[in-house]
mmCIF file of C-alpha atoms in Angstrom:
data_model
loop_
_atom_site.group_PDB
_atom_site.id
_atom_site.type_symbol
_atom_site.label_atom_id
_atom_site.label_comp_id
_atom_site.label_asym_id
_atom_site.label_seq_id
_atom_site.Cartn_x
_atom_site.Cartn_y
_atom_site.Cartn_z
ATOM 1 C CA MET A 2 0.000 0.000 0.000
ATOM 2 C CA ASN A 3 1.467 3.346 -1.013
ATOM 3 C CA ILE A 4 0.765 6.786 0.341
ATOM 4 C CA THR A 5 0.711 10.206 -1.227
ATOM 5 C CA MET A 6 1.592 13.358 0.671
ATOM 6 C CA ILE A 7 0.311 16.827 -0.117
ATOM 7 C CA GLU A 8 0.564 20.018 1.893
ATOM 8 C CA ALA A 9 -2.325 20.291 4.314
ATOM 9 C CA ASP A 10 -4.417 22.994 5.879
ATOM 10 C CA PRO A 11 -4.346 22.291 9.631
ATOM 11 C CA LEU A 12 -7.703 24.036 10.012
ATOM 12 C CA SER A 13 -9.515 21.883 7.437
ATOM 13 C CA GLU A 14 -11.973 19.554 9.151
ATOM 14 C CA PRO A 15 -10.296 16.263 8.145
ATOM 15 C CA ILE A 16 -6.889 17.411 9.417
ATOM 16 C CA ALA A 17 -8.352 19.116 12.500
ATOM 17 C CA ARG A 18 -10.013 15.788 13.357
ATOM 18 C CA ILE A 19 -6.654 13.975 13.048
ATOM 19 C CA VAL A 20 -4.962 16.674 15.164
ATOM 20 C CA ARG A 21 -7.604 16.261 17.893
ATOM 21 C CA ALA A 22 -7.147 12.477 17.885
ATOM 22 C CA HIS A 23 -3.366 12.917 18.025
ATOM 23 C CA LEU A 24 -3.589 15.238 21.025
ATOM 24 C CA ALA A 25 -6.052 12.910 22.767
ATOM 25 C CA ASP A 26 -3.667 9.977 22.285
ATOM 26 C CA MET A 27 -0.794 12.019 23.743
ATOM 27 C CA ALA A 28 -2.713 13.093 26.862
ATOM 28 C CA PRO A 29 -2.190 9.943 28.961
ATOM 29 C CA THR A 30 1.474 9.501 27.987
ATOM 30 C CA ALA A 31 3.054 12.292 30.071
ATOM 31 C CA PRO A 32 2.249 15.342 32.183
ATOM 32 C CA GLU A 33 1.049 18.330 30.176
ATOM 33 C CA GLU A 34 4.388 20.157 30.452
ATOM 34 C CA SER A 35 6.096 17.136 28.846
ATOM 35 C CA ARG A 36 3.735 16.849 25.867
ATOM 36 C CA HIS A 37 5.008 18.730 22.832
ATOM 37 C CA ALA A 38 2.457 17.866 20.144
ATOM 38 C CA LEU A 39 1.193 20.947 18.316
ATOM 39 C CA ASP A 40 -2.473 21.866 18.141
ATOM 40 C CA ALA A 41 -4.059 23.156 14.927
ATOM 41 C CA SER A 42 -3.413 26.806 15.813
ATOM 42 C CA ALA A 43 0.325 26.092 16.184
ATOM 43 C CA LEU A 44 0.412 24.064 12.964
ATOM 44 C CA VAL A 45 -0.700 27.088 10.912
ATOM 45 C CA ASP A 46 2.520 28.900 11.852
ATOM 46 C CA PRO A 47 4.443 29.792 8.657
ATOM 47 C CA SER A 48 7.513 27.989 10.026
ATOM 48 C CA VAL A 49 5.592 24.672 9.878
ATOM 49 C CA ALA A 50 5.143 22.580 6.743
ATOM 50 C CA LEU A 51 2.293 20.117 7.342
ATOM 51 C CA PHE A 52 1.353 17.304 4.978
ATOM 52 C CA GLN A 53 -1.717 15.115 4.821
ATOM 53 C CA VAL A 54 -1.124 11.460 4.150
ATOM 54 C CA CYS A 55 -3.526 9.785 1.754
ATOM 55 C CA VAL A 56 -4.211 6.251 0.654
ATOM 56 C CA ARG A 57 -6.190 6.575 -2.524
ATOM 57 C CA GLU A 58 -8.806 9.227 -1.668
ATOM 58 C CA SER A 59 -8.730 8.790 2.117
ATOM 59 C CA ILE A 60 -6.723 11.015 4.452
ATOM 60 C CA ILE A 61 -5.163 8.557 6.889
ATOM 61 C CA GLY A 62 -2.626 10.693 8.693
ATOM 62 C CA MET A 63 -0.376 13.708 8.808
ATOM 63 C CA GLY A 64 3.172 14.773 9.431
ATOM 64 C CA GLY A 65 5.305 17.825 9.135
ATOM 65 C CA PHE A 66 8.343 19.718 10.204
ATOM 66 C CA LYS A 67 9.096 23.080 11.747
ATOM 67 C CA ASP A 68 11.912 25.367 10.608
ATOM 68 C CA LEU A 69 14.149 26.019 13.618
ATOM 69 C CA GLY A 70 16.577 28.225 11.660
ATOM 70 C CA ASP A 71 20.152 27.568 10.546
ATOM 71 C CA SER A 72 18.985 24.815 8.138
ATOM 72 C CA VAL A 73 17.574 22.748 11.034
ATOM 73 C CA ALA A 74 14.028 21.389 11.045
ATOM 74 C CA GLU A 75 12.113 19.549 13.734
ATOM 75 C CA LEU A 76 9.819 16.669 12.819
ATOM 76 C CA LYS A 77 6.313 17.366 14.190
ATOM 77 C CA SER A 78 2.887 15.758 14.367
ATOM 78 C CA MET A 79 3.593 12.403 12.740
ATOM 79 C CA ARG A 80 0.468 10.286 12.884
ATOM 80 C CA VAL A 81 -1.049 7.408 10.967
ATOM 81 C CA SER A 82 -4.625 6.514 11.908
ATOM 82 C CA PRO A 83 -4.738 3.432 14.151
ATOM 83 C CA GLU A 84 -6.566 1.275 11.608
ATOM 84 C CA PHE A 85 -3.655 1.774 9.145
ATOM 85 C CA ARG A 86 -0.781 1.101 11.556
ATOM 86 C CA GLY A 87 1.490 -1.911 11.222
ATOM 87 C CA ARG A 88 1.594 -1.738 7.408
ATOM 88 C CA GLY A 89 4.773 0.304 6.942
ATOM 89 C CA LEU A 90 2.868 3.506 6.198
ATOM 90 C CA GLY A 91 4.523 5.368 9.081
ATOM 91 C CA ARG A 92 7.912 4.606 7.561
ATOM 92 C CA GLN A 93 6.689 5.782 4.149
ATOM 93 C CA LEU A 94 5.519 8.998 5.813
ATOM 94 C CA LEU A 95 8.854 9.433 7.576
ATOM 95 C CA ASP A 96 10.781 8.850 4.341
ATOM 96 C CA GLY A 97 8.544 11.380 2.565
ATOM 97 C CA LEU A 98 9.137 13.982 5.285
ATOM 98 C CA ILE A 99 12.894 13.403 5.144
ATOM 99 C CA ASP A 100 12.783 13.901 1.357
ATOM 100 C CA ALA A 101 10.639 17.051 1.673
ATOM 101 C CA ALA A 102 12.947 18.537 4.316
ATOM 102 C CA THR A 103 15.993 17.778 2.171
ATOM 103 C CA GLN A 104 14.365 19.342 -0.907
ATOM 104 C CA ARG A 105 13.672 22.500 1.114
ATOM 105 C CA GLY A 106 17.341 22.828 1.998
ATOM 106 C CA PHE A 107 17.412 21.568 5.573
ATOM 107 C CA THR A 108 20.633 19.814 6.543
ATOM 108 C CA LEU A 109 19.613 18.514 9.966
ATOM 109 C CA LEU A 110 16.294 16.986 11.018
ATOM 110 C CA CYS A 111 15.621 16.648 14.759
ATOM 111 C CA LEU A 112 12.749 15.230 16.754
ATOM 112 C CA GLU A 113 11.445 14.767 20.269
ATOM 113 C CA THR A 114 9.340 11.789 21.197
ATOM 114 C CA GLY A 115 8.133 10.164 24.371
ATOM 115 C CA THR A 116 9.767 7.558 26.577
ATOM 116 C CA HIS A 117 6.425 5.877 27.408
ATOM 117 C CA ASP A 118 5.812 2.398 25.925
ATOM 118 C CA TYR A 119 3.253 3.984 23.584
ATOM 119 C CA PHE A 120 6.201 5.457 21.621
ATOM 120 C CA ALA A 121 8.370 2.289 21.438
ATOM 121 C CA ALA A 122 7.468 1.485 17.813
ATOM 122 C CA ALA A 123 8.101 5.098 16.781
ATOM 123 C CA ARG A 124 11.518 5.092 18.464
ATOM 124 C CA ARG A 125 12.438 1.870 16.630
ATOM 125 C CA MET A 126 11.295 3.377 13.339
ATOM 126 C CA TYR A 127 13.342 6.553 13.849
ATOM 127 C CA ARG A 128 16.469 4.566 14.719
ATOM 128 C CA SER A 129 15.980 2.282 11.693
ATOM 129 C CA ALA A 130 15.802 5.390 9.491
ATOM 130 C CA GLY A 131 19.209 6.524 10.770
ATOM 131 C CA PHE A 132 18.192 8.937 13.521
ATOM 132 C CA THR A 133 20.639 8.931 16.430
ATOM 133 C CA PRO A 134 20.099 10.058 20.025
ATOM 134 C CA CYS A 135 21.109 13.632 20.786
ATOM 135 C CA PRO A 136 20.820 16.146 23.612
ATOM 136 C CA PRO A 137 17.770 18.406 23.827
ATOM 137 C CA PHE A 138 17.701 20.934 20.990
ATOM 138 C CA GLY A 139 15.917 24.234 20.401
ATOM 139 C CA ASP A 140 13.850 25.176 23.447
ATOM 140 C CA TYR A 141 13.723 21.650 24.900
ATOM 141 C CA GLN A 142 15.153 20.872 28.331
ATOM 142 C CA LEU A 143 16.175 17.505 29.749
ATOM 143 C CA ASP A 144 12.979 15.669 30.640
ATOM 144 C CA GLY A 145 12.578 12.050 31.704
ATOM 145 C CA ASN A 146 9.439 11.862 29.542
ATOM 146 C CA SER A 147 11.292 12.806 26.341
ATOM 147 C CA VAL A 148 14.038 11.432 24.157
ATOM 148 C CA TYR A 149 15.676 13.404 21.339
ATOM 149 C CA TYR A 150 17.020 12.281 17.961
ATOM 150 C CA ARG A 151 18.680 13.837 14.925
ATOM 151 C CA LEU A 152 19.451 12.895 11.351
ATOM 152 C CA GLN A 153 22.059 14.607 9.186
ATOM 153 C CA LEU A 154 20.426 15.240 5.794
ATOM 154 C CA ALA A 155 23.107 16.645 3.541
#
């Protein structure tokens, strides 16, 4: 099964619904101050490139990255709807985001994700794509609920 990615409007109803589900899934994984998922109002920021993930005509997820300056981007809001998980679509999304970030001239792609068991598959996927652990970046501080990764792009 292959996906297509096109730039998304975070305020469109299908994407807003996915954002709400994403935030709801994050709620039980860590205290509020340790959850860094963006809501729809933050995803409309011009520094964020957000993509909708489609299988045929259905929007089944989203993902994006935020420009942190100095050719560094942060991966944000990666999500594949639960009914489509376990089929390699998350990896296709990640590969598409890496390609899009590279095409836009970023040389380093960073991410923060959780340490809770809920994020174990995501951490494995990031490591298999070549991401390596790194210290907190940007505005992040050391937090036992977070782990940080980076990938050199070019």
